[in-house]
Amino acid sequence: MARSETKNDAKNDAPVKSSPGRSRPPRRGLLTPVAIVAATVALVLLGQQALHGLPHWLNPFGVETKDRSGPVLLKSIRDLHRYEAASGNFQVVVDLEKDAKFLPSSLRGKRTLFVGNGSVDAYVDFSRLGSGALKVNADRTVATVTLPPAQLEKTNLDTKNSYVYATQRGVFDRFGDFFSSNPNNQQQLYVLASQKIQTAADQSGLKQRADANTKSMLENMLKALGFTTVTITPASQ
């Protein structure tokens, strides 16, 4: 009888094993790093906002711009004898794409959309008036002017209002641009935009408008001087 009680007591004293399906991994070990990272990010953001609110001289990360440019050098002066008769404003979208021959554009390639704004002036150069270009009769009532054709100035690109609208780059190009910056890329966009605007101005009828405006100006000026008949003829080019 005593031996059976000892066996029962041993069975009761044996540790109870928990089923494997009910075991749960501890969550505290995973939540702690996440909470630390979230708190760190929050502190950094709050610190940035606080620094932005500080005066410039108190902000240790504030950027100060200093102009260390040298004095402007006057290289030359030209006397102009021209009449600015018309001006045209232009806008062009330059779509410049550079691709590798044997690689997809996602790896190697670059496409840039550049919006260029600029103006082109049209003028008549009075220094090209030859001898006998102005003929007046004896009574000073009739005047005949042989006028040289209008010309176009070079494109004046407005760099302040010209900008890169969008850029698509491959992986290799992104990696290379991260370590180096090539100012010639922007310069190439400026040159292309200026060339396209110059071509458009030459085909826009801007020179014809300048010829008409110059003719009207000379007619009004000579008639104000007492000439009753004024004839403007274009010079042979």
GROMACS .gro file of N, CA and C in nm, residues 15-178:
model
  492
   15PRO      N    1   0.711   1.723  -1.372
   15PRO     CA    2   0.678   1.852  -1.438
   15PRO      C    3   0.587   1.832  -1.558
   16VAL      N    4   0.494   1.920  -1.572
   16VAL     CA    5   0.398   1.913  -1.683
   16VAL      C    6   0.459   1.983  -1.804
   17LYS      N    7   0.467   1.913  -1.918
   17LYS     CA    8   0.523   1.968  -2.040
   17LYS      C    9   0.415   2.044  -2.117
   18SER      N   10   0.451   2.162  -2.159
   18SER     CA   11   0.356   2.244  -2.237
   18SER      C   12   0.358   2.199  -2.382
   19SER      N   13   0.243   2.204  -2.446
   19SER     CA   14   0.234   2.163  -2.586
   19SER      C   15   0.306   2.264  -2.673
   20PRO      N   16   0.374   2.218  -2.779
   20PRO     CA   17   0.449   2.310  -2.863
   20PRO      C   18   0.362   2.410  -2.937
   21GLY      N   19   0.235   2.376  -2.961
   21GLY     CA   20   0.147   2.468  -3.034
   21GLY      C   21   0.109   2.590  -2.953
   22ARG      N   22   0.116   2.583  -2.821
   22ARG     CA   23   0.075   2.696  -2.738
   22ARG      C   24   0.190   2.791  -2.705
   23SER      N   25   0.312   2.757  -2.740
   23SER     CA   26   0.426   2.842  -2.707
   23SER      C   27   0.427   2.967  -2.796
   24ARG      N   28   0.455   3.083  -2.740
   24ARG     CA   29   0.457   3.210  -2.813
   24ARG      C   30   0.595   3.272  -2.802
   25PRO      N   31   0.647   3.322  -2.912
   25PRO     CA   32   0.779   3.387  -2.905
   25PRO      C   33   0.770   3.515  -2.825
   26PRO      N   34   0.870   3.548  -2.755
   26PRO     CA   35   0.869   3.672  -2.676
   26PRO      C   36   0.868   3.794  -2.768
   27ARG      N   37   0.782   3.888  -2.740
   27ARG     CA   38   0.768   4.008  -2.822
   27ARG      C   39   0.854   4.124  -2.773
   28ARG      N   40   0.893   4.119  -2.652
   28ARG     CA   41   0.966   4.232  -2.597
   28ARG      C   42   1.098   4.254  -2.668
   29GLY      N   43   1.165   4.145  -2.711
   29GLY     CA   44   1.294   4.160  -2.778
   29GLY      C   45   1.283   4.226  -2.914
   30LEU      N   46   1.168   4.211  -2.984
   30LEU     CA   47   1.150   4.273  -3.116
   30LEU      C   48   1.098   4.415  -3.105
   31LEU      N   49   1.011   4.438  -3.010
   31LEU     CA   50   0.952   4.571  -2.998
   31LEU      C   51   1.051   4.675  -2.949
   32THR      N   52   1.147   4.633  -2.871
   32THR     CA   53   1.242   4.730  -2.815
   32THR      C   54   1.325   4.800  -2.922
   33PRO      N   55   1.389   4.729  -3.018
   33PRO     CA   56   1.465   4.800  -3.123
   33PRO      C   57   1.378   4.889  -3.210
   34VAL      N   58   1.254   4.842  -3.241
   34VAL     CA   59   1.164   4.924  -3.322
   34VAL      C   60   1.129   5.054  -3.251
   35ALA      N   61   1.103   5.042  -3.122
   35ALA     CA   62   1.070   5.162  -3.045
   35ALA      C   63   1.188   5.258  -3.038
   36ILE      N   64   1.308   5.203  -3.026
   36ILE     CA   65   1.427   5.288  -3.020
   36ILE      C   66   1.447   5.363  -3.151
   37VAL      N   67   1.430   5.291  -3.264
   37VAL     CA   68   1.446   5.354  -3.395
   37VAL      C   69   1.341   5.463  -3.416
   38ALA      N   70   1.215   5.432  -3.380
   38ALA     CA   71   1.109   5.531  -3.396
   38ALA      C   72   1.133   5.654  -3.310
   39ALA      N   73   1.178   5.631  -3.189
   39ALA     CA   74   1.207   5.744  -3.101
   39ALA      C   75   1.323   5.828  -3.154
   40THR      N   76   1.424   5.761  -3.210
   40THR     CA   77   1.538   5.834  -3.265
   40THR      C   78   1.497   5.921  -3.383
   41VAL      N   79   1.416   5.863  -3.474
   41VAL     CA   80   1.368   5.940  -3.589
   41VAL      C   81   1.285   6.059  -3.545
   42ALA      N   82   1.198   6.036  -3.446
   42ALA     CA   83   1.115   6.146  -3.396
   42ALA      C   84   1.200   6.257  -3.335
   43LEU      N   85   1.303   6.218  -3.260
   43LEU     CA   86   1.390   6.319  -3.201
   43LEU      C   87   1.466   6.398  -3.307
   44VAL      N   88   1.511   6.328  -3.413
   44VAL     CA   89   1.582   6.398  -3.520
   44VAL      C   90   1.491   6.498  -3.590
   45LEU      N   91   1.367   6.456  -3.620
   45LEU     CA   92   1.273   6.547  -3.686
   45LEU      C   93   1.240   6.667  -3.598
   46LEU      N   94   1.218   6.639  -3.470
   46LEU     CA   95   1.190   6.750  -3.379
   46LEU      C   96   1.309   6.844  -3.367
   47GLY      N   97   1.430   6.785  -3.367
   47GLY     CA   98   1.549   6.869  -3.360
   47GLY      C   99   1.565   6.957  -3.482
   48GLN      N  100   1.534   6.901  -3.601
   48GLN     CA  101   1.543   6.981  -3.723
   48GLN      C  102   1.443   7.096  -3.721
   49GLN      N  103   1.320   7.066  -3.677
   49GLN     CA  104   1.220   7.172  -3.669
   49GLN      C  105   1.262   7.281  -3.570
   50ALA      N  106   1.319   7.237  -3.459
   50ALA     CA  107   1.363   7.335  -3.359
   50ALA      C  108   1.477   7.421  -3.412
   51LEU      N  109   1.570   7.358  -3.488
   51LEU     CA  110   1.682   7.434  -3.542
   51LEU      C  111   1.636   7.533  -3.648
   52HIS      N  112   1.535   7.493  -3.728
   52HIS     CA  113   1.484   7.586  -3.829
   52HIS      C  114   1.419   7.708  -3.764
   53GLY      N  115   1.363   7.688  -3.646
   53GLY     CA  116   1.300   7.800  -3.578
   53GLY      C  117   1.397   7.894  -3.511
   54LEU      N  118   1.521   7.853  -3.496
   54LEU     CA  119   1.620   7.938  -3.432
   54LEU      C  120   1.667   8.049  -3.525
   55PRO      N  121   1.716   8.157  -3.471
   55PRO     CA  122   1.780   8.259  -3.556
   55PRO      C  123   1.899   8.201  -3.630
   56HIS      N  124   1.934   8.264  -3.742
   56HIS     CA  125   2.040   8.209  -3.826
   56HIS      C  126   2.173   8.198  -3.752
   57TRP      N  127   2.202   8.295  -3.668
   57TRP     CA  128   2.332   8.295  -3.601
   57TRP      C  129   2.338   8.194  -3.487
   58LEU      N  130   2.222   8.138  -3.445
   58LEU     CA  131   2.221   8.036  -3.340
   58LEU      C  132   2.213   7.895  -3.396
   59ASN      N  133   2.181   7.880  -3.523
   59ASN     CA  134   2.165   7.748  -3.583
   59ASN      C  135   2.301   7.694  -3.623
   60PRO      N  136   2.349   7.584  -3.560
   60PRO     CA  137   2.483   7.534  -3.595
   60PRO      C  138   2.489   7.472  -3.733
   61PHE      N  139   2.373   7.433  -3.790
   61PHE     CA  140   2.371   7.370  -3.922
   61PHE      C  141   2.322   7.467  -4.030
   62GLY      N  142   2.308   7.593  -3.998
   62GLY     CA  143   2.265   7.690  -4.097
   62GLY      C  144   2.372   7.714  -4.204
   63VAL      N  145   2.326   7.737  -4.326
   63VAL     CA  146   2.416   7.760  -4.439
   63VAL      C  147   2.427   7.910  -4.465
   64GLU      N  148   2.547   7.958  -4.473
   64GLU     CA  149   2.572   8.099  -4.499
   64GLU      C  150   2.635   8.115  -4.637
   65THR      N  151   2.577   8.199  -4.719
   65THR     CA  152   2.625   8.223  -4.855
   65THR      C  153   2.716   8.346  -4.857
   66LYS      N  154   2.835   8.329  -4.912
   66LYS     CA  155   2.931   8.438  -4.923
   66LYS      C  156   2.970   8.457  -5.069
   67ASP      N  157   2.963   8.578  -5.115
   67ASP     CA  158   3.001   8.612  -5.252
   67ASP      C  159   3.148   8.654  -5.253
   68ARG      N  160   3.234   8.569  -5.306
   68ARG     CA  161   3.377   8.596  -5.312
   68ARG      C  162   3.422   8.631  -5.454
   69SER      N  163   3.329   8.677  -5.537
   69SER     CA  164   3.362   8.711  -5.675
   69SER      C  165   3.454   8.831  -5.680
   70GLY      N  166   3.537   8.833  -5.783
   70GLY     CA  167   3.626   8.946  -5.804
   70GLY      C  168   3.556   9.061  -5.873
   71PRO      N  169   3.624   9.172  -5.892
   71PRO     CA  170   3.563   9.287  -5.960
   71PRO      C  171   3.537   9.258  -6.107
   72VAL      N  172   3.438   9.325  -6.163
   72VAL     CA  173   3.403   9.309  -6.304
   72VAL      C  174   3.506   9.382  -6.390
   73LEU      N  175   3.552   9.315  -6.495
   73LEU     CA  176   3.653   9.371  -6.584
   73LEU      C  177   3.586   9.415  -6.714
   74LEU      N  178   3.596   9.541  -6.746
   74LEU     CA  179   3.546   9.593  -6.873
   74LEU      C  180   3.648   9.564  -6.983
   75LYS      N  181   3.609   9.482  -7.079
   75LYS     CA  182   3.702   9.439  -7.183
   75LYS      C  183   3.697   9.528  -7.306
   76SER      N  184   3.579   9.577  -7.343
   76SER     CA  185   3.571   9.661  -7.463
   76SER      C  186   3.439   9.737  -7.464
   77ILE      N  187   3.437   9.843  -7.545
   77ILE     CA  188   3.316   9.923  -7.568
   77ILE      C  189   3.301   9.942  -7.718
   78ARG      N  190   3.179   9.921  -7.767
   78ARG     CA  191   3.152   9.939  -7.909
   78ARG      C  192   3.045  10.045  -7.927
   79ASP      N  193   3.065  10.130  -8.025
   79ASP     CA  194   2.963  10.228  -8.062
   79ASP      C  195   2.868  10.162  -8.161
   80LEU      N  196   2.740  10.169  -8.132
   80LEU     CA  197   2.639  10.106  -8.215
   80LEU      C  198   2.561  10.212  -8.291
   81HIS      N  199   2.533  10.182  -8.416
   81HIS     CA  200   2.453  10.271  -8.501
   81HIS      C  201   2.336  10.190  -8.555
   82ARG      N  202   2.259  10.137  -8.465
   82ARG     CA  203   2.151  10.049  -8.506
   82ARG      C  204   2.019  10.091  -8.441
   83TYR      N  205   1.914  10.049  -8.504
   83TYR     CA  206   1.780  10.076  -8.453
   83TYR      C  207   1.716   9.943  -8.416
   84GLU      N  208   1.690   9.926  -8.287
   84GLU     CA  209   1.624   9.805  -8.240
   84GLU      C  210   1.476   9.816  -8.275
   85ALA      N  211   1.435   9.737  -8.373
   85ALA     CA  212   1.302   9.757  -8.429
   85ALA      C  213   1.200   9.655  -8.381
   86ALA      N  214   1.242   9.539  -8.335
   86ALA     CA  215   1.148   9.436  -8.292
   86ALA      C  216   1.219   9.337  -8.200
   87SER      N  217   1.141   9.271  -8.118
   87SER     CA  218   1.195   9.172  -8.025
   87SER      C  219   1.093   9.060  -8.009
   88GLY      N  220   1.142   8.937  -8.008
   88GLY     CA  221   1.054   8.821  -7.992
   88GLY      C  222   1.094   8.738  -7.872
   89ASN      N  223   0.994   8.693  -7.797
   89ASN     CA  224   1.016   8.605  -7.682
   89ASN      C  225   0.979   8.462  -7.721
   90PHE      N  226   1.064   8.368  -7.684
   90PHE     CA  227   1.048   8.229  -7.726
   90PHE      C  228   1.063   8.136  -7.606
   91GLN      N  229   1.001   8.020  -7.620
   91GLN     CA  230   1.016   7.912  -7.522
   91GLN      C  231   1.032   7.780  -7.597
   92VAL      N  232   1.126   7.698  -7.553
   92VAL     CA  233   1.152   7.570  -7.617
   92VAL      C  234   1.173   7.465  -7.509
   93VAL      N  235   1.127   7.343  -7.538
   93VAL     CA  236   1.149   7.228  -7.450
   93VAL      C  237   1.252   7.138  -7.517
   94VAL      N  238   1.369   7.129  -7.459
   94VAL     CA  239   1.477   7.046  -7.512
   94VAL      C  240   1.465   6.908  -7.451
   95ASP      N  241   1.454   6.807  -7.535
   95ASP     CA  242   1.446   6.668  -7.490
   95ASP      C  243   1.575   6.599  -7.532
   96LEU      N  244   1.669   6.591  -7.439
   96LEU     CA  245   1.802   6.537  -7.468
   96LEU      C  246   1.814   6.398  -7.406
   97GLU      N  247   1.846   6.300  -7.490
   97GLU     CA  248   1.856   6.162  -7.444
   97GLU      C  249   1.992   6.104  -7.485
   98LYS      N  250   2.057   6.039  -7.390
   98LYS     CA  251   2.186   5.973  -7.413
   98LYS      C  252   2.173   5.828  -7.370
   99ASP      N  253   2.195   5.736  -7.464
   99ASP     CA  254   2.181   5.593  -7.437
   99ASP      C  255   2.307   5.519  -7.477
  100ALA      N  256   2.330   5.407  -7.410
  100ALA     CA  257   2.440   5.317  -7.446
  100ALA      C  258   2.392   5.222  -7.555
  101LYS      N  259   2.485   5.176  -7.638
  101LYS     CA  260   2.446   5.092  -7.751
  101LYS      C  261   2.396   4.954  -7.707
  102PHE      N  262   2.464   4.894  -7.611
  102PHE     CA  263   2.436   4.755  -7.577
  102PHE      C  264   2.382   4.739  -7.436
  103LEU      N  265   2.335   4.846  -7.375
  103LEU     CA  266   2.280   4.838  -7.241
  103LEU      C  267   2.142   4.904  -7.239
  104PRO      N  268   2.050   4.850  -7.160
  104PRO     CA  269   1.918   4.913  -7.150
  104PRO      C  270   1.927   5.048  -7.080
  105SER      N  271   1.829   5.131  -7.106
  105SER     CA  272   1.830   5.266  -7.047
  105SER      C  273   1.817   5.264  -6.896
  106SER      N  274   1.762   5.153  -6.842
  106SER     CA  275   1.750   5.145  -6.696
  106SER      C  276   1.886   5.130  -6.629
  107LEU      N  277   1.986   5.080  -6.703
  107LEU     CA  278   2.120   5.065  -6.648
  107LEU      C  279   2.211   5.180  -6.688
  108ARG      N  280   2.211   5.212  -6.815
  108ARG     CA  281   2.302   5.314  -6.865
  108ARG      C  282   2.227   5.405  -6.960
  109GLY      N  283   2.208   5.529  -6.921
  109GLY     CA  284   2.137   5.623  -7.006
  109GLY      C  285   2.086   5.740  -6.924
  110LYS      N  286   2.056   5.847  -6.995
  110LYS     CA  287   2.008   5.968  -6.928
  110LYS      C  288   1.921   6.046  -7.024
  111ARG      N  289   1.806   6.089  -6.975
  111ARG     CA  290   1.715   6.170  -7.055
  111ARG      C  291   1.675   6.292  -6.972
  112THR      N  292   1.685   6.409  -7.034
  112THR     CA  293   1.660   6.534  -6.963
  112THR      C  294   1.563   6.619  -7.043
  113LEU      N  295   1.463   6.670  -6.974
  113LEU     CA  296   1.370   6.767  -7.032
  113LEU      C  297   1.404   6.904  -6.974
  114PHE      N  298   1.441   6.996  -7.064
  114PHE     CA  299   1.486   7.129  -7.022
  114PHE      C  300   1.397   7.234  -7.087
  115VAL      N  301   1.344   7.323  -7.007
  115VAL     CA  302   1.259   7.432  -7.056
  115VAL      C  303   1.344   7.558  -7.067
  116GLY      N  304   1.362   7.605  -7.190
  116GLY     CA  305   1.443   7.723  -7.213
  116GLY      C  306   1.358   7.842  -7.255
  117ASN      N  307   1.379   7.955  -7.191
  117ASN     CA  308   1.310   8.079  -7.224
  117ASN      C  309   1.414   8.183  -7.265
  118GLY      N  310   1.388   8.250  -7.375
  118GLY     CA  311   1.484   8.349  -7.424
  118GLY      C  312   1.419   8.446  -7.520
  119SER      N  313   1.495   8.546  -7.558
  119SER     CA  314   1.446   8.649  -7.650
  119SER      C  315   1.550   8.675  -7.758
  120VAL      N  316   1.501   8.722  -7.872
  120VAL     CA  317   1.586   8.757  -7.985
  120VAL      C  318   1.542   8.894  -8.035
  121ASP      N  319   1.638   8.984  -8.051
  121ASP     CA  320   1.609   9.119  -8.100
  121ASP      C  321   1.644   9.130  -8.248
  122ALA      N  322   1.565   9.207  -8.319
  122ALA     CA  323   1.590   9.237  -8.461
  122ALA      C  324   1.621   9.385  -8.475
  123TYR      N  325   1.722   9.416  -8.554
  123TYR     CA  326   1.768   9.555  -8.566
  123TYR      C  327   1.808   9.585  -8.710
  124VAL      N  328   1.817   9.714  -8.737
  124VAL     CA  329   1.868   9.763  -8.865
  124VAL      C  330   1.993   9.844  -8.835
  125ASP      N  331   2.103   9.807  -8.898
  125ASP     CA  332   2.233   9.870  -8.873
  125ASP      C  333   2.248   9.989  -8.969
  126PHE      N  334   2.238  10.109  -8.915
  126PHE     CA  335   2.249  10.229  -8.998
  126PHE      C  336   2.393  10.256  -9.043
  127SER      N  337   2.489  10.190  -8.979
  127SER     CA  338   2.627  10.208  -9.025
  127SER      C  339   2.650  10.145  -9.161
  128ARG      N  340   2.558  10.062  -9.205
  128ARG     CA  341   2.570   9.998  -9.336
  128ARG      C  342   2.507  10.083  -9.447
  129LEU      N  343   2.456  10.200  -9.412
  129LEU     CA  344   2.403  10.289  -9.515
  129LEU      C  345   2.519  10.342  -9.600
  130GLY      N  346   2.517  10.312  -9.726
  130GLY     CA  347   2.624  10.357  -9.815
  130GLY      C  348   2.605  10.502  -9.859
  131SER      N  349   2.702  10.549  -9.932
  131SER     CA  350   2.691  10.685  -9.988
  131SER      C  351   2.578  10.688 -10.090
  132GLY      N  352   2.495  10.787 -10.082
  132GLY     CA  353   2.381  10.796 -10.173
  132GLY      C  354   2.260  10.719 -10.124
  133ALA      N  355   2.266  10.668 -10.001
  133ALA     CA  356   2.151  10.595  -9.949
  133ALA      C  357   2.034  10.689  -9.921
  134LEU      N  358   2.064  10.815  -9.894
  134LEU     CA  359   1.959  10.915  -9.871
  134LEU      C  360   1.965  11.019  -9.983
  135LYS      N  361   1.858  11.030 -10.058
  135LYS     CA  362   1.850  11.124 -10.169
  135LYS      C  363   1.735  11.222 -10.143
  136VAL      N  364   1.767  11.349 -10.160
  136VAL     CA  365   1.669  11.455 -10.133
  136VAL      C  366   1.664  11.547 -10.256
  137ASN      N  367   1.545  11.590 -10.296
  137ASN     CA  368   1.533  11.681 -10.410
  137ASN      C  369   1.572  11.822 -10.369
  138ALA      N  370   1.577  11.910 -10.467
  138ALA     CA  371   1.623  12.046 -10.441
  138ALA      C  372   1.528  12.123 -10.350
  139ASP      N  373   1.401  12.095 -10.359
  139ASP     CA  374   1.304  12.166 -10.274
  139ASP      C  375   1.293  12.106 -10.134
  140ARG      N  376   1.362  11.999 -10.110
  140ARG     CA  377   1.359  11.930  -9.980
  140ARG      C  378   1.217  11.891  -9.941
  141THR      N  379   1.148  11.838 -10.041
  141THR     CA  380   1.012  11.788 -10.016
  141THR      C  381   0.999  11.639 -10.042
  142VAL      N  382   1.095  11.584 -10.116
  142VAL     CA  383   1.092  11.442 -10.150
  142VAL      C  384   1.222  11.379 -10.102
  143ALA      N  385   1.210  11.268 -10.030
  143ALA     CA  386   1.327  11.196  -9.978
  143ALA      C  387   1.313  11.049 -10.012
  144THR      N  388   1.426  10.992 -10.053
  144THR     CA  389   1.431  10.849 -10.083
  144THR      C  390   1.544  10.787 -10.002
  145VAL      N  391   1.512  10.681  -9.928
  145VAL     CA  392   1.609  10.616  -9.840
  145VAL      C  393   1.623  10.471  -9.883
  146THR      N  394   1.748  10.431  -9.907
  146THR     CA  395   1.777  10.290  -9.936
  146THR      C  396   1.822  10.224  -9.806
  147LEU      N  397   1.739  10.135  -9.755
  147LEU     CA  398   1.758  10.082  -9.620
  147LEU      C  399   1.818   9.941  -9.624
  148PRO      N  400   1.921   9.913  -9.544
  148PRO     CA  401   1.975   9.777  -9.537
  148PRO      C  402   1.875   9.685  -9.467
  149PRO      N  403   1.880   9.556  -9.495
  149PRO     CA  404   1.784   9.463  -9.433
  149PRO      C  405   1.811   9.445  -9.284
  150ALA      N  406   1.708   9.407  -9.215
  150ALA     CA  407   1.719   9.384  -9.071
  150ALA      C  408   1.799   9.257  -9.042
  151GLN      N  409   1.860   9.256  -8.925
  151GLN     CA  410   1.939   9.141  -8.880
  151GLN      C  411   1.891   9.098  -8.741
  152LEU      N  412   1.931   8.979  -8.703
  152LEU     CA  413   1.893   8.925  -8.573
  152LEU      C  414   2.012   8.924  -8.479
  153GLU      N  415   1.986   8.964  -8.356
  153GLU     CA  416   2.086   8.949  -8.251
  153GLU      C  417   2.095   8.802  -8.211
  154LYS      N  418   2.199   8.768  -8.137
  154LYS     CA  419   2.210   8.633  -8.083
  154LYS      C  420   2.106   8.614  -7.972
  155THR      N  421   2.068   8.492  -7.952
  155THR     CA  422   1.966   8.461  -7.851
  155THR      C  423   2.012   8.503  -7.712
  156ASN      N  424   1.925   8.573  -7.645
  156ASN     CA  425   1.950   8.610  -7.506
  156ASN      C  426   1.871   8.513  -7.418
  157LEU      N  427   1.938   8.407  -7.372
  157LEU     CA  428   1.870   8.304  -7.293
  157LEU      C  429   1.851   8.353  -7.150
  158ASP      N  430   1.728   8.344  -7.104
  158ASP     CA  431   1.696   8.385  -6.967
  158ASP      C  432   1.727   8.269  -6.873
  159THR      N  433   1.846   8.269  -6.817
  159THR     CA  434   1.888   8.158  -6.731
  159THR      C  435   1.809   8.153  -6.601
  160LYS      N  436   1.754   8.265  -6.559
  160LYS     CA  437   1.677   8.265  -6.434
  160LYS      C  438   1.546   8.190  -6.449
  161ASN      N  439   1.484   8.200  -6.566
  161ASN     CA  440   1.355   8.135  -6.589
  161ASN      C  441   1.367   8.010  -6.676
  162SER      N  442   1.488   7.964  -6.702
  162SER     CA  443   1.510   7.838  -6.772
  162SER      C  444   1.549   7.732  -6.669
  163TYR      N  445   1.496   7.613  -6.683
  163TYR     CA  446   1.514   7.513  -6.577
  163TYR      C  447   1.500   7.372  -6.633
  164VAL      N  448   1.553   7.275  -6.557
  164VAL     CA  449   1.538   7.134  -6.589
  164VAL      C  450   1.404   7.087  -6.534
  165TYR      N  451   1.316   7.041  -6.623
  165TYR     CA  452   1.182   7.000  -6.581
  165TYR      C  453   1.182   6.858  -6.525
  166ALA      N  454   1.254   6.767  -6.589
  166ALA     CA  455   1.256   6.628  -6.543
  166ALA      C  456   1.384   6.562  -6.592
  167THR      N  457   1.429   6.462  -6.516
  167THR     CA  458   1.550   6.387  -6.550
  167THR      C  459   1.529   6.240  -6.520
  168GLN      N  460   1.562   6.155  -6.616
  168GLN     CA  461   1.559   6.010  -6.597
  168GLN      C  462   1.701   5.957  -6.618
  169ARG      N  463   1.750   5.882  -6.519
  169ARG     CA  464   1.888   5.833  -6.524
  169ARG      C  465   1.891   5.685  -6.495
  170GLY      N  466   1.985   5.616  -6.561
  170GLY     CA  467   2.008   5.476  -6.532
  170GLY      C  468   2.084   5.458  -6.401
  171VAL      N  469   2.099   5.332  -6.361
  171VAL     CA  470   2.164   5.302  -6.234
  171VAL      C  471   2.308   5.351  -6.235
  172PHE      N  472   2.382   5.323  -6.343
  172PHE     CA  473   2.521   5.364  -6.350
  172PHE      C  474   2.535   5.517  -6.351
  173ASP      N  475   2.444   5.584  -6.418
  173ASP     CA  476   2.451   5.730  -6.423
  173ASP      C  477   2.419   5.791  -6.287
  174ARG      N  478   2.325   5.732  -6.215
  174ARG     CA  479   2.296   5.781  -6.080
  174ARG      C  480   2.417   5.765  -5.990
  175PHE      N  481   2.483   5.651  -6.002
  175PHE     CA  482   2.600   5.626  -5.918
  175PHE      C  483   2.713   5.723  -5.953
  176GLY      N  484   2.732   5.750  -6.083
  176GLY     CA  485   2.838   5.842  -6.123
  176GLY      C  486   2.808   5.985  -6.085
  177ASP      N  487   2.681   6.027  -6.097
  177ASP     CA  488   2.645   6.164  -6.061
  177ASP      C  489   2.654   6.188  -5.911
  178PHE      N  490   2.646   6.079  -5.833
  178PHE     CA  491   2.655   6.094  -5.688
  178PHE      C  492   2.794   6.139  -5.645
   0.00000   0.00000   0.00000
